[in-house]
Protein backbone atom coordinates (compact mmCIF):
# COMPACT_ATOMS: atom_id res chain seq x y z
CA UNK A 1 0.00 0.00 0.00
CA UNK A 2 2.83 2.39 1.03
CA UNK A 3 4.78 1.31 -2.07
CA UNK A 4 1.81 2.00 -4.35
CA UNK A 5 1.41 5.46 -2.87
CA UNK A 6 5.10 6.20 -3.33
CA UNK A 7 5.03 4.85 -6.88
CA UNK A 8 1.99 7.01 -7.73
CA UNK A 9 3.73 10.10 -6.35
CA UNK A 10 6.92 9.35 -8.28
CA UNK A 11 4.91 8.68 -11.42
CA UNK A 12 3.17 12.09 -11.17
CA UNK A 13 6.59 13.70 -10.59
CA UNK A 14 8.01 11.93 -13.68
CA UNK A 15 5.10 12.66 -16.04
CA UNK A 16 4.86 16.35 -15.07
CA UNK A 17 8.67 16.65 -15.15
CA UNK A 18 8.93 15.18 -18.66
CA UNK A 19 6.18 17.50 -19.86
CA UNK A 20 8.07 20.48 -18.38
CA UNK A 21 11.25 19.27 -20.14
CA UNK A 22 9.36 19.26 -23.43
CA UNK A 23 8.09 22.79 -22.75
CA UNK A 24 11.66 23.96 -22.16
CA UNK A 25 12.74 22.68 -25.61
CA UNK A 26 10.02 24.80 -27.26
CA UNK A 27 10.70 27.75 -24.92
CA UNK A 28 14.45 27.73 -25.60
CA UNK A 29 13.92 27.44 -29.38
CA UNK A 30 11.58 30.46 -29.29
CA UNK A 31 13.95 32.47 -27.12
CA UNK A 32 16.81 31.80 -29.56
CA UNK A 33 15.01 34.35 -31.77
CA UNK A 34 16.42 36.97 -29.37
CA UNK A 35 19.88 36.16 -30.75
CA UNK A 36 18.99 37.43 -34.25
CA UNK A 37 19.77 40.99 -35.41
CA UNK A 38 17.62 43.52 -33.55
CA UNK A 39 14.91 44.35 -36.14
CA UNK A 40 14.40 40.74 -37.27
CA UNK A 41 14.40 39.52 -33.66
CA UNK A 42 11.81 42.11 -32.63
CA UNK A 43 9.28 41.35 -35.36
CA UNK A 44 9.67 37.54 -35.19
CA UNK A 45 9.68 37.33 -31.38
CA UNK A 46 6.65 39.62 -31.03
CA UNK A 47 4.57 37.90 -33.72
CA UNK A 48 5.50 34.43 -32.33
CA UNK A 49 4.48 35.55 -28.86
CA UNK A 50 1.18 37.05 -30.14
CA UNK A 51 0.35 33.83 -32.04
CA UNK A 52 0.87 31.81 -28.85
CA UNK A 53 -1.33 34.11 -26.77
CA UNK A 54 -4.17 34.06 -29.33
CA UNK A 55 -4.26 30.33 -30.12
CA UNK A 56 -6.99 28.44 -28.17
CA UNK A 57 -4.94 25.21 -28.45
CA UNK A 58 -1.85 26.87 -26.94
CA UNK A 59 -4.02 28.43 -24.23
CA UNK A 60 -5.16 24.91 -23.27
CA UNK A 61 -1.57 23.65 -23.26
CA UNK A 62 -0.56 26.65 -21.11
CA UNK A 63 -3.11 25.65 -18.43
CA UNK A 64 -1.68 22.11 -18.54
CA UNK A 65 1.76 23.68 -18.05
CA UNK A 66 0.68 25.66 -14.96
CA UNK A 67 -0.98 22.54 -13.53
CA UNK A 68 2.18 20.52 -14.21
CA UNK A 69 4.37 23.05 -12.38
CA UNK A 70 2.02 23.01 -9.36
CA UNK A 71 1.75 19.20 -9.26
CA UNK A 72 5.50 18.78 -9.76
CA UNK A 73 6.29 21.04 -6.80
CA UNK A 74 3.55 19.53 -4.62
CA UNK A 75 4.56 15.90 -5.24
CA UNK A 76 8.28 16.66 -4.88
CA UNK A 77 7.43 18.14 -1.47
CA UNK A 78 5.25 15.15 -0.48
CA UNK A 79 7.99 12.66 -1.46
CA UNK A 80 10.68 14.64 0.43
CA UNK A 81 8.52 14.88 3.56
CA UNK A 82 7.60 11.18 3.55
CA UNK A 83 11.27 10.23 2.98
CA UNK A 84 12.25 12.35 5.98
CA UNK A 85 9.53 10.76 8.11
CA UNK A 86 10.65 7.25 7.15
CA UNK A 87 14.33 8.08 7.64
CA UNK A 88 14.64 10.78 10.31
CA UNK A 89 18.25 10.01 11.35
CA UNK A 90 21.11 11.12 9.12
CA UNK A 91 23.66 8.32 9.19
CA UNK A 92 27.22 9.21 10.13
CA UNK A 93 28.58 7.13 7.25
CA UNK A 94 26.50 8.04 4.25
CA UNK A 95 26.91 5.29 1.68
CA UNK A 96 24.62 7.00 -0.85
CA UNK A 97 27.49 9.20 -1.99
CA UNK A 98 29.28 6.12 -3.30
CA UNK A 99 26.61 5.11 -5.79
CA UNK A 100 24.73 8.29 -6.62
CA UNK A 101 25.63 11.55 -8.29
CA UNK A 102 25.91 14.95 -6.63
CA UNK A 103 22.78 16.19 -8.41
CA UNK A 104 20.70 13.18 -7.31
CA UNK A 105 21.58 13.92 -3.65
CA UNK A 106 20.73 17.59 -3.99
CA UNK A 107 17.51 17.52 -6.00
CA UNK A 108 15.56 19.29 -3.23
CA UNK A 109 17.99 22.20 -3.09
CA UNK A 110 18.31 22.38 -6.90
CA UNK A 111 14.54 22.20 -7.35
CA UNK A 112 14.04 25.00 -4.81
CA UNK A 113 16.50 27.23 -6.71
CA UNK A 114 14.70 26.48 -9.99
CA UNK A 115 11.36 27.29 -8.35
CA UNK A 116 12.70 30.62 -7.04
CA UNK A 117 13.95 31.35 -10.55
CA UNK A 118 10.57 30.50 -12.12
CA UNK A 119 8.66 32.73 -9.67
CA UNK A 120 10.98 35.70 -10.35
CA UNK A 121 10.85 34.97 -14.09
CA UNK A 122 7.04 34.83 -14.17
CA UNK A 123 6.70 38.05 -12.18
CA UNK A 124 8.98 39.90 -14.62
CA UNK A 125 7.74 38.45 -17.93
CA UNK A 126 4.50 36.49 -17.73
CA UNK A 127 2.63 38.65 -15.19
CA UNK A 128 3.51 41.80 -17.15
CA UNK A 129 2.79 40.41 -20.62
CA UNK A 130 -0.16 38.13 -19.93
CA UNK A 131 -1.81 39.66 -16.87
CA UNK A 132 -0.88 43.31 -17.53
CA UNK A 133 0.57 43.71 -14.02
CA UNK A 134 3.38 46.18 -13.27
CA UNK A 135 4.95 48.44 -15.88
CA UNK A 136 2.79 48.67 -19.02
CA UNK A 137 3.97 46.75 -22.11
CA UNK A 138 4.18 48.87 -25.30
CA UNK A 139 3.15 47.78 -28.82
CA UNK A 140 5.35 47.41 -31.93
CA UNK A 141 4.66 48.73 -35.48
CA UNK A 142 2.54 45.65 -36.33
CA UNK A 143 0.31 46.20 -33.30
CA UNK A 144 1.73 43.25 -31.33
CA UNK A 145 2.76 43.53 -27.68
CA UNK A 146 6.45 44.42 -27.68
CA UNK A 147 7.63 41.38 -25.74
CA UNK A 148 11.07 41.79 -27.32
CA UNK A 149 11.40 45.20 -25.67
CA UNK A 150 10.50 43.68 -22.28
CA UNK A 151 13.29 41.09 -22.65
CA UNK A 152 15.71 43.67 -24.08
CA UNK A 153 15.18 46.11 -21.19
CA UNK A 154 15.41 43.42 -18.49
CA UNK A 155 18.54 41.91 -20.07
CA UNK A 156 20.24 45.30 -20.01
CA UNK A 157 20.24 45.18 -16.23
CA UNK A 158 23.57 43.64 -15.20
CA UNK A 159 22.26 42.00 -11.98
CA UNK A 160 19.26 40.51 -13.79
CA UNK A 161 21.56 39.01 -16.45
CA UNK A 162 23.90 37.68 -13.76
CA UNK A 163 20.94 36.07 -11.97
CA UNK A 164 19.71 34.36 -15.18
CA UNK A 165 23.16 33.14 -16.13
CA UNK A 166 23.95 31.79 -12.65
CA UNK A 167 20.54 30.12 -12.32
CA UNK A 168 21.17 28.20 -15.55
CA UNK A 169 23.65 26.06 -13.54
CA UNK A 170 21.22 24.59 -10.95
CA UNK A 171 18.64 24.33 -13.76
CA UNK A 172 21.02 22.14 -15.81
CA UNK A 173 21.87 19.88 -12.84
CA UNK A 174 18.20 19.55 -11.90
CA UNK A 175 17.26 18.67 -15.49
CA UNK A 176 20.09 16.15 -15.80
CA UNK A 177 19.09 14.05 -12.81
CA UNK A 178 15.36 14.71 -13.24
CA UNK A 179 15.21 13.50 -16.83
CA UNK A 180 17.33 10.42 -16.08
CA UNK A 181 15.26 9.30 -13.10
CA UNK A 182 11.99 10.30 -14.82
CA UNK A 183 12.70 7.76 -17.58
CA UNK A 184 13.47 5.09 -14.95
CA UNK A 185 10.23 5.75 -13.04
CA UNK A 186 8.25 5.37 -16.26
CA UNK A 187 9.71 1.91 -16.78
CA UNK A 188 12.89 2.21 -18.83
CA UNK A 189 14.89 -0.47 -17.00
CA UNK A 190 16.93 -1.97 -19.80
CA UNK A 191 20.66 -1.49 -18.97
CA UNK A 192 21.87 -0.38 -22.44
CA UNK A 193 18.75 1.73 -22.95
CA UNK A 194 19.33 3.43 -19.60
CA UNK A 195 22.92 4.21 -20.50
CA UNK A 196 21.70 5.84 -23.70
CA UNK A 197 19.02 7.79 -21.83
CA UNK A 198 21.62 8.96 -19.29
CA UNK A 199 23.71 10.33 -22.18
CA UNK A 200 20.63 11.94 -23.72
CA UNK A 201 19.77 13.54 -20.34
CA UNK A 202 23.31 14.89 -20.05
CA UNK A 203 23.19 16.44 -23.54
CA UNK A 204 19.72 17.82 -22.91
CA UNK A 205 20.84 19.44 -19.63
CA UNK A 206 23.99 20.89 -21.21
CA UNK A 207 22.04 22.42 -24.14
CA UNK A 208 19.36 23.86 -21.82
CA UNK A 209 21.94 25.21 -19.36
CA UNK A 210 24.12 26.84 -22.00
CA UNK A 211 21.13 28.06 -24.03
CA UNK A 212 19.22 29.72 -21.18
CA UNK A 213 22.46 30.97 -19.61
CA UNK A 214 23.85 32.55 -22.75
CA UNK A 215 20.77 34.30 -24.23
CA UNK A 216 20.62 37.05 -21.55
CA UNK A 217 24.39 37.61 -21.94
CA UNK A 218 24.18 37.95 -25.74
CA UNK A 219 21.24 40.39 -25.44
CA UNK A 220 23.19 42.37 -22.80
CA UNK A 221 26.12 42.86 -25.17
CA UNK A 222 23.92 43.54 -28.24
C1 LIG B 1 16.59 33.37 -21.82
C2 LIG B 1 15.76 33.04 -20.90
C3 LIG B 1 14.27 33.21 -20.99
C4 LIG B 1 13.51 34.15 -21.66
C5 LIG B 1 13.98 35.31 -22.51
C6 LIG B 1 12.12 33.84 -21.39
C7 LIG B 1 11.04 34.57 -21.86
C8 LIG B 1 9.72 34.36 -21.53
C9 LIG B 1 8.62 35.18 -21.96
C10 LIG B 1 8.72 36.39 -22.88
C11 LIG B 1 7.48 34.65 -21.43
C12 LIG B 1 6.04 35.17 -21.61
C13 LIG B 1 5.48 34.57 -22.88
C14 LIG B 1 4.20 35.24 -23.34
O1 LIG B 1 3.23 35.22 -22.58
O2 LIG B 1 4.18 35.76 -24.44
C15 LIG B 1 7.86 33.49 -20.66
C16 LIG B 1 6.99 32.66 -20.00
C17 LIG B 1 7.36 31.55 -19.28
N1 LIG B 1 8.64 31.11 -19.04
FE1 LIG B 1 10.35 31.91 -19.82
N2 LIG B 1 12.06 32.72 -20.61
C18 LIG B 1 13.34 32.30 -20.33
C19 LIG B 1 13.72 31.22 -19.56
C20 LIG B 1 12.85 30.37 -18.89
C21 LIG B 1 13.24 29.24 -18.08
C22 LIG B 1 14.70 28.80 -17.87
C23 LIG B 1 12.09 28.69 -17.59
C24 LIG B 1 11.91 27.49 -16.69
C25 LIG B 1 12.84 26.97 -15.94
C26 LIG B 1 10.98 29.47 -18.08
C27 LIG B 1 9.65 29.23 -17.80
C28 LIG B 1 8.58 29.97 -18.27
C29 LIG B 1 7.19 29.66 -17.99
C30 LIG B 1 6.68 28.47 -17.19
C31 LIG B 1 6.42 30.65 -18.64
C32 LIG B 1 4.89 30.77 -18.70
C33 LIG B 1 4.48 30.15 -20.02
C34 LIG B 1 3.16 30.61 -20.60
O3 LIG B 1 2.29 31.10 -19.90
O4 LIG B 1 2.99 30.46 -21.81
N3 LIG B 1 11.47 30.47 -18.87
N4 LIG B 1 9.23 33.34 -20.72
GROMACS .gro file of C-alpha atoms and ligand atoms in nm:
model
  265
    1UNK     CA    1   0.000   0.000   0.000
    2UNK     CA    2   0.283   0.239   0.103
    3UNK     CA    3   0.478   0.131  -0.207
    4UNK     CA    4   0.181   0.200  -0.435
    5UNK     CA    5   0.141   0.546  -0.287
    6UNK     CA    6   0.510   0.620  -0.333
    7UNK     CA    7   0.503   0.485  -0.688
    8UNK     CA    8   0.199   0.701  -0.773
    9UNK     CA    9   0.373   1.010  -0.635
   10UNK     CA   10   0.692   0.935  -0.828
   11UNK     CA   11   0.491   0.868  -1.142
   12UNK     CA   12   0.317   1.209  -1.117
   13UNK     CA   13   0.659   1.370  -1.059
   14UNK     CA   14   0.801   1.193  -1.368
   15UNK     CA   15   0.510   1.266  -1.604
   16UNK     CA   16   0.486   1.635  -1.507
   17UNK     CA   17   0.867   1.665  -1.515
   18UNK     CA   18   0.893   1.518  -1.866
   19UNK     CA   19   0.618   1.750  -1.986
   20UNK     CA   20   0.807   2.048  -1.838
   21UNK     CA   21   1.125   1.927  -2.014
   22UNK     CA   22   0.936   1.926  -2.343
   23UNK     CA   23   0.809   2.279  -2.275
   24UNK     CA   24   1.166   2.396  -2.216
   25UNK     CA   25   1.274   2.268  -2.561
   26UNK     CA   26   1.002   2.480  -2.726
   27UNK     CA   27   1.070   2.775  -2.492
   28UNK     CA   28   1.445   2.773  -2.560
   29UNK     CA   29   1.392   2.744  -2.938
   30UNK     CA   30   1.158   3.046  -2.929
   31UNK     CA   31   1.395   3.247  -2.712
   32UNK     CA   32   1.681   3.180  -2.956
   33UNK     CA   33   1.501   3.435  -3.177
   34UNK     CA   34   1.642   3.697  -2.937
   35UNK     CA   35   1.988   3.616  -3.075
   36UNK     CA   36   1.899   3.743  -3.425
   37UNK     CA   37   1.977   4.099  -3.541
   38UNK     CA   38   1.762   4.352  -3.355
   39UNK     CA   39   1.491   4.435  -3.614
   40UNK     CA   40   1.440   4.074  -3.727
   41UNK     CA   41   1.440   3.952  -3.366
   42UNK     CA   42   1.181   4.211  -3.263
   43UNK     CA   43   0.928   4.135  -3.536
   44UNK     CA   44   0.967   3.754  -3.519
   45UNK     CA   45   0.968   3.733  -3.138
   46UNK     CA   46   0.665   3.962  -3.103
   47UNK     CA   47   0.457   3.790  -3.372
   48UNK     CA   48   0.550   3.443  -3.233
   49UNK     CA   49   0.448   3.555  -2.886
   50UNK     CA   50   0.118   3.705  -3.014
   51UNK     CA   51   0.035   3.383  -3.204
   52UNK     CA   52   0.087   3.181  -2.885
   53UNK     CA   53  -0.133   3.411  -2.677
   54UNK     CA   54  -0.417   3.406  -2.933
   55UNK     CA   55  -0.426   3.033  -3.012
   56UNK     CA   56  -0.699   2.844  -2.817
   57UNK     CA   57  -0.494   2.521  -2.845
   58UNK     CA   58  -0.185   2.687  -2.694
   59UNK     CA   59  -0.402   2.843  -2.423
   60UNK     CA   60  -0.516   2.491  -2.327
   61UNK     CA   61  -0.157   2.365  -2.326
   62UNK     CA   62  -0.056   2.665  -2.111
   63UNK     CA   63  -0.311   2.565  -1.843
   64UNK     CA   64  -0.168   2.211  -1.854
   65UNK     CA   65   0.176   2.368  -1.805
   66UNK     CA   66   0.068   2.566  -1.496
   67UNK     CA   67  -0.098   2.254  -1.353
   68UNK     CA   68   0.218   2.052  -1.421
   69UNK     CA   69   0.437   2.305  -1.238
   70UNK     CA   70   0.202   2.301  -0.936
   71UNK     CA   71   0.175   1.920  -0.926
   72UNK     CA   72   0.550   1.878  -0.976
   73UNK     CA   73   0.629   2.104  -0.680
   74UNK     CA   74   0.355   1.953  -0.462
   75UNK     CA   75   0.456   1.590  -0.524
   76UNK     CA   76   0.828   1.666  -0.488
   77UNK     CA   77   0.743   1.814  -0.147
   78UNK     CA   78   0.525   1.515  -0.048
   79UNK     CA   79   0.799   1.266  -0.146
   80UNK     CA   80   1.068   1.464   0.043
   81UNK     CA   81   0.852   1.488   0.356
   82UNK     CA   82   0.760   1.118   0.355
   83UNK     CA   83   1.127   1.023   0.298
   84UNK     CA   84   1.225   1.235   0.598
   85UNK     CA   85   0.953   1.076   0.811
   86UNK     CA   86   1.065   0.725   0.715
   87UNK     CA   87   1.433   0.808   0.764
   88UNK     CA   88   1.464   1.078   1.031
   89UNK     CA   89   1.825   1.001   1.135
   90UNK     CA   90   2.111   1.112   0.912
   91UNK     CA   91   2.366   0.832   0.919
   92UNK     CA   92   2.722   0.921   1.013
   93UNK     CA   93   2.858   0.713   0.725
   94UNK     CA   94   2.650   0.804   0.425
   95UNK     CA   95   2.691   0.529   0.168
   96UNK     CA   96   2.462   0.700  -0.085
   97UNK     CA   97   2.749   0.920  -0.199
   98UNK     CA   98   2.928   0.612  -0.330
   99UNK     CA   99   2.661   0.511  -0.579
  100UNK     CA  100   2.473   0.829  -0.662
  101UNK     CA  101   2.563   1.155  -0.829
  102UNK     CA  102   2.591   1.495  -0.663
  103UNK     CA  103   2.278   1.619  -0.841
  104UNK     CA  104   2.070   1.318  -0.731
  105UNK     CA  105   2.158   1.392  -0.365
  106UNK     CA  106   2.073   1.759  -0.399
  107UNK     CA  107   1.751   1.752  -0.600
  108UNK     CA  108   1.556   1.929  -0.323
  109UNK     CA  109   1.799   2.220  -0.309
  110UNK     CA  110   1.831   2.238  -0.690
  111UNK     CA  111   1.454   2.220  -0.735
  112UNK     CA  112   1.404   2.500  -0.481
  113UNK     CA  113   1.650   2.723  -0.671
  114UNK     CA  114   1.470   2.648  -0.999
  115UNK     CA  115   1.136   2.729  -0.835
  116UNK     CA  116   1.270   3.062  -0.704
  117UNK     CA  117   1.395   3.135  -1.055
  118UNK     CA  118   1.057   3.050  -1.212
  119UNK     CA  119   0.866   3.273  -0.967
  120UNK     CA  120   1.098   3.570  -1.035
  121UNK     CA  121   1.085   3.497  -1.409
  122UNK     CA  122   0.704   3.483  -1.417
  123UNK     CA  123   0.670   3.805  -1.218
  124UNK     CA  124   0.898   3.990  -1.462
  125UNK     CA  125   0.774   3.845  -1.793
  126UNK     CA  126   0.450   3.649  -1.773
  127UNK     CA  127   0.263   3.865  -1.519
  128UNK     CA  128   0.351   4.180  -1.715
  129UNK     CA  129   0.279   4.041  -2.062
  130UNK     CA  130  -0.016   3.813  -1.993
  131UNK     CA  131  -0.181   3.966  -1.687
  132UNK     CA  132  -0.088   4.331  -1.753
  133UNK     CA  133   0.057   4.371  -1.402
  134UNK     CA  134   0.338   4.618  -1.327
  135UNK     CA  135   0.495   4.844  -1.588
  136UNK     CA  136   0.279   4.867  -1.902
  137UNK     CA  137   0.397   4.675  -2.211
  138UNK     CA  138   0.418   4.887  -2.530
  139UNK     CA  139   0.315   4.778  -2.882
  140UNK     CA  140   0.535   4.741  -3.193
  141UNK     CA  141   0.466   4.873  -3.548
  142UNK     CA  142   0.254   4.565  -3.633
  143UNK     CA  143   0.031   4.620  -3.330
  144UNK     CA  144   0.173   4.325  -3.133
  145UNK     CA  145   0.276   4.353  -2.768
  146UNK     CA  146   0.645   4.442  -2.768
  147UNK     CA  147   0.763   4.138  -2.574
  148UNK     CA  148   1.107   4.179  -2.732
  149UNK     CA  149   1.140   4.520  -2.567
  150UNK     CA  150   1.050   4.368  -2.228
  151UNK     CA  151   1.329   4.109  -2.265
  152UNK     CA  152   1.571   4.367  -2.408
  153UNK     CA  153   1.518   4.611  -2.119
  154UNK     CA  154   1.541   4.342  -1.849
  155UNK     CA  155   1.854   4.191  -2.007
  156UNK     CA  156   2.024   4.530  -2.001
  157UNK     CA  157   2.024   4.518  -1.623
  158UNK     CA  158   2.357   4.364  -1.520
  159UNK     CA  159   2.226   4.200  -1.198
  160UNK     CA  160   1.926   4.051  -1.379
  161UNK     CA  161   2.156   3.901  -1.645
  162UNK     CA  162   2.390   3.768  -1.376
  163UNK     CA  163   2.094   3.607  -1.197
  164UNK     CA  164   1.971   3.436  -1.518
  165UNK     CA  165   2.316   3.314  -1.613
  166UNK     CA  166   2.395   3.179  -1.265
  167UNK     CA  167   2.054   3.012  -1.232
  168UNK     CA  168   2.117   2.820  -1.555
  169UNK     CA  169   2.365   2.606  -1.354
  170UNK     CA  170   2.122   2.459  -1.095
  171UNK     CA  171   1.864   2.433  -1.376
  172UNK     CA  172   2.102   2.214  -1.581
  173UNK     CA  173   2.187   1.988  -1.284
  174UNK     CA  174   1.820   1.955  -1.190
  175UNK     CA  175   1.726   1.867  -1.549
  176UNK     CA  176   2.009   1.615  -1.580
  177UNK     CA  177   1.909   1.405  -1.281
  178UNK     CA  178   1.536   1.471  -1.324
  179UNK     CA  179   1.521   1.350  -1.683
  180UNK     CA  180   1.733   1.042  -1.608
  181UNK     CA  181   1.526   0.930  -1.310
  182UNK     CA  182   1.199   1.030  -1.482
  183UNK     CA  183   1.270   0.776  -1.758
  184UNK     CA  184   1.347   0.509  -1.495
  185UNK     CA  185   1.023   0.575  -1.304
  186UNK     CA  186   0.825   0.537  -1.626
  187UNK     CA  187   0.971   0.191  -1.678
  188UNK     CA  188   1.289   0.221  -1.883
  189UNK     CA  189   1.489  -0.047  -1.700
  190UNK     CA  190   1.693  -0.197  -1.980
  191UNK     CA  191   2.066  -0.149  -1.897
  192UNK     CA  192   2.187  -0.038  -2.244
  193UNK     CA  193   1.875   0.173  -2.295
  194UNK     CA  194   1.933   0.343  -1.960
  195UNK     CA  195   2.292   0.421  -2.050
  196UNK     CA  196   2.170   0.584  -2.370
  197UNK     CA  197   1.902   0.779  -2.183
  198UNK     CA  198   2.162   0.896  -1.929
  199UNK     CA  199   2.371   1.033  -2.218
  200UNK     CA  200   2.063   1.194  -2.372
  201UNK     CA  201   1.977   1.354  -2.034
  202UNK     CA  202   2.331   1.489  -2.005
  203UNK     CA  203   2.319   1.644  -2.354
  204UNK     CA  204   1.972   1.782  -2.291
  205UNK     CA  205   2.084   1.944  -1.963
  206UNK     CA  206   2.399   2.089  -2.121
  207UNK     CA  207   2.204   2.242  -2.414
  208UNK     CA  208   1.936   2.386  -2.182
  209UNK     CA  209   2.194   2.521  -1.936
  210UNK     CA  210   2.412   2.684  -2.200
  211UNK     CA  211   2.113   2.806  -2.403
  212UNK     CA  212   1.922   2.972  -2.118
  213UNK     CA  213   2.246   3.097  -1.961
  214UNK     CA  214   2.385   3.255  -2.275
  215UNK     CA  215   2.077   3.430  -2.423
  216UNK     CA  216   2.062   3.705  -2.155
  217UNK     CA  217   2.439   3.761  -2.194
  218UNK     CA  218   2.418   3.795  -2.574
  219UNK     CA  219   2.124   4.039  -2.544
  220UNK     CA  220   2.319   4.237  -2.280
  221UNK     CA  221   2.612   4.286  -2.517
  222UNK     CA  222   2.392   4.354  -2.824
  223LIG     C1  223   1.659   3.337  -2.182
  223LIG     C2  224   1.576   3.304  -2.090
  223LIG     C3  225   1.427   3.321  -2.099
  223LIG     C4  226   1.351   3.415  -2.166
  223LIG     C5  227   1.398   3.531  -2.251
  223LIG     C6  228   1.212   3.384  -2.139
  223LIG     C7  229   1.104   3.457  -2.186
  223LIG     C8  230   0.972   3.436  -2.153
  223LIG     C9  231   0.862   3.518  -2.196
  223LIG    C10  232   0.872   3.639  -2.288
  223LIG    C11  233   0.748   3.465  -2.143
  223LIG    C12  234   0.604   3.517  -2.161
  223LIG    C13  235   0.548   3.457  -2.288
  223LIG    C14  236   0.420   3.524  -2.334
  223LIG     O1  237   0.323   3.522  -2.258
  223LIG     O2  238   0.418   3.576  -2.444
  223LIG    C15  239   0.786   3.349  -2.066
  223LIG    C16  240   0.699   3.266  -2.000
  223LIG    C17  241   0.736   3.155  -1.928
  223LIG     N1  242   0.864   3.111  -1.904
  223LIG    FE1  243   1.035   3.191  -1.982
  223LIG     N2  244   1.206   3.272  -2.061
  223LIG    C18  245   1.334   3.230  -2.033
  223LIG    C19  246   1.372   3.122  -1.956
  223LIG    C20  247   1.285   3.037  -1.889
  223LIG    C21  248   1.324   2.924  -1.808
  223LIG    C22  249   1.470   2.880  -1.787
  223LIG    C23  250   1.209   2.869  -1.759
  223LIG    C24  251   1.191   2.749  -1.669
  223LIG    C25  252   1.284   2.697  -1.594
  223LIG    C26  253   1.098   2.947  -1.808
  223LIG    C27  254   0.965   2.923  -1.780
  223LIG    C28  255   0.858   2.997  -1.827
  223LIG    C29  256   0.719   2.966  -1.799
  223LIG    C30  257   0.668   2.847  -1.719
  223LIG    C31  258   0.642   3.065  -1.864
  223LIG    C32  259   0.489   3.077  -1.870
  223LIG    C33  260   0.448   3.015  -2.002
  223LIG    C34  261   0.316   3.061  -2.060
  223LIG     O3  262   0.229   3.110  -1.990
  223LIG     O4  263   0.299   3.046  -2.181
  223LIG     N3  264   1.147   3.047  -1.887
  223LIG     N4  265   0.923   3.334  -2.072
   0.00000   0.00000   0.00000
